[in-house]
Coordinates of C-alpha atoms in Angstrom, one line a residue:
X20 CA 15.8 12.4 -0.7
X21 CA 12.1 11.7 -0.2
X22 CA 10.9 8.7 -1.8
X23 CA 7.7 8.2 -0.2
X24 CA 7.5 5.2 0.1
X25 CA 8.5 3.3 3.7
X26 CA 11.3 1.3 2.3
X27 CA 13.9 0.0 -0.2
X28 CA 14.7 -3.7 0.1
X29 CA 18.4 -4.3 -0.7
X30 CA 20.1 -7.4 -1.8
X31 CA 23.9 -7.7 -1.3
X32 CA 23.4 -4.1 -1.1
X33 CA 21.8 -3.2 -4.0
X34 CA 17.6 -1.8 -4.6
X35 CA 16.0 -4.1 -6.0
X36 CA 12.6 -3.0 -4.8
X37 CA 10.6 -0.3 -2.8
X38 CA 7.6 -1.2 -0.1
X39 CA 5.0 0.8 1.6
X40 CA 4.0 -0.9 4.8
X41 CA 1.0 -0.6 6.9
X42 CA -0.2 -2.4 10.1
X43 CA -4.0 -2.7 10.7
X44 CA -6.2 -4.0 14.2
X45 CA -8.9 -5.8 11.7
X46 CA -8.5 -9.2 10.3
X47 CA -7.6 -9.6 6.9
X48 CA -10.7 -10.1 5.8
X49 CA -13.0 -8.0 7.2
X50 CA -13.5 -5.6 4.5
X51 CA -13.2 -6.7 0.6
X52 CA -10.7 -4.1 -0.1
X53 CA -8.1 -1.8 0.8
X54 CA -7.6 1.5 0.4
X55 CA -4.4 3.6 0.0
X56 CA -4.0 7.2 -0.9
X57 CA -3.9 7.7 -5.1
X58 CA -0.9 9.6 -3.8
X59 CA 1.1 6.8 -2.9
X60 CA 0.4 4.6 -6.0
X61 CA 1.2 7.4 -8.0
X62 CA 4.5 7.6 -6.1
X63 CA 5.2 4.0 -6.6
X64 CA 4.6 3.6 -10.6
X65 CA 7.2 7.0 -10.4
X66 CA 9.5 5.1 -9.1
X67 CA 9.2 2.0 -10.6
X68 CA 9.3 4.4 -14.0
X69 CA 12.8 5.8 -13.0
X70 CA 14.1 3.0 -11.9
X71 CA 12.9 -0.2 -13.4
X72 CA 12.3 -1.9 -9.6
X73 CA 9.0 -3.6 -8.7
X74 CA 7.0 -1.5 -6.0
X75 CA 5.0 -3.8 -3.3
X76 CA 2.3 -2.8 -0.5
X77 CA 3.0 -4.7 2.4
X78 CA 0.0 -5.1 5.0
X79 CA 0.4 -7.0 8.5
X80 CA -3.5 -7.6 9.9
X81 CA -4.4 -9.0 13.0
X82 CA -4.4 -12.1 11.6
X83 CA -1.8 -12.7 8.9
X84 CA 0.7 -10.1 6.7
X85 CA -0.1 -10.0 2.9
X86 CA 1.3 -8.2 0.0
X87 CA 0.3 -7.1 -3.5
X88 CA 2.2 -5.3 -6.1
X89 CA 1.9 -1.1 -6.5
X90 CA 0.2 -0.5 -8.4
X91 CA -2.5 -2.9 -8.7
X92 CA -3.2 -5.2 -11.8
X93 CA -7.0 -4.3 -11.1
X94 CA -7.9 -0.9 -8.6
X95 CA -10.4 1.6 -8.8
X96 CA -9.9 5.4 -7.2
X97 CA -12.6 6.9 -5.0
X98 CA -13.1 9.8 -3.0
X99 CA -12.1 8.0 1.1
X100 CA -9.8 8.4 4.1
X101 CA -10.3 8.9 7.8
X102 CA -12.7 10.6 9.9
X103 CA -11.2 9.8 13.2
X104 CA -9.2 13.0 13.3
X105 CA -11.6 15.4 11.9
X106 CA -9.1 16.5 9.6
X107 CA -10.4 17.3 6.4
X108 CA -7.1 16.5 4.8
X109 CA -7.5 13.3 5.3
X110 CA -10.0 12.7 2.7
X111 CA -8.7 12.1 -0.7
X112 CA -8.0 10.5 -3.3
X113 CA -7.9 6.6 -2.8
X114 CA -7.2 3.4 -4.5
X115 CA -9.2 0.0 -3.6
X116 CA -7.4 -3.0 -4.3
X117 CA -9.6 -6.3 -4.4
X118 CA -8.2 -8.0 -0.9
X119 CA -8.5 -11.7 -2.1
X120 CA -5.3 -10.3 -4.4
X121 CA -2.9 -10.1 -1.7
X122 CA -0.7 -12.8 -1.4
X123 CA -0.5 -14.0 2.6
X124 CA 3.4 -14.3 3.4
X125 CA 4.3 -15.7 6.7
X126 CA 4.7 -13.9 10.1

């Protein structure tokens, strides 16, 4: 079954969350936001809906690894995506969460 999302996080077995995860060359702060695909959001809140388990984006910079909760307390959805393939698939959709709300967790 597809869940689209990376991961489940299991505790003596059981779900007791789901996680996107993403690894970027930039520092953490760099930019003021960041942006995931509307797609994936909309993904998490359907799974959080069926199943009553927190859904979390999980982000390891250059510099440090944050996280923030899907979906965000406060995002806003523009048109973005990447040019670097000259795909235009790859514009879409995208939510922009405020970076300062990540939560740094240790490496």
């Amino acid at each position: 079954m597809k869940l689209s999302l990376d991961y489940m996080a299991t505790r003596d077995g059981k779900a007791v969350a789901f996680m996107e995860m993403r690894r970027r060359k930039n520092q953490m702060h760099a930019y003021d936001t960041y942006m995931l695909s509307l797609y994936k959001v909309k993904m998490a809140n359907e799974l959080t809906q069926a199943t009553g388990l927190p859904c979390f984006l999980v982000v390891q910079w250059s510099d440090k690894a944050g996280i923030v909760k899907l979906p965000p307390d406060d995002m806003y959805v523009a048109m973005g995506g990447s040019t670097r393939r000259n795909d235009p698939q790859d514009i879409e959709p995208m939510v922009y969460f405020d970076v300062a709300r990540f939560k740094a967790v240790t490496t």
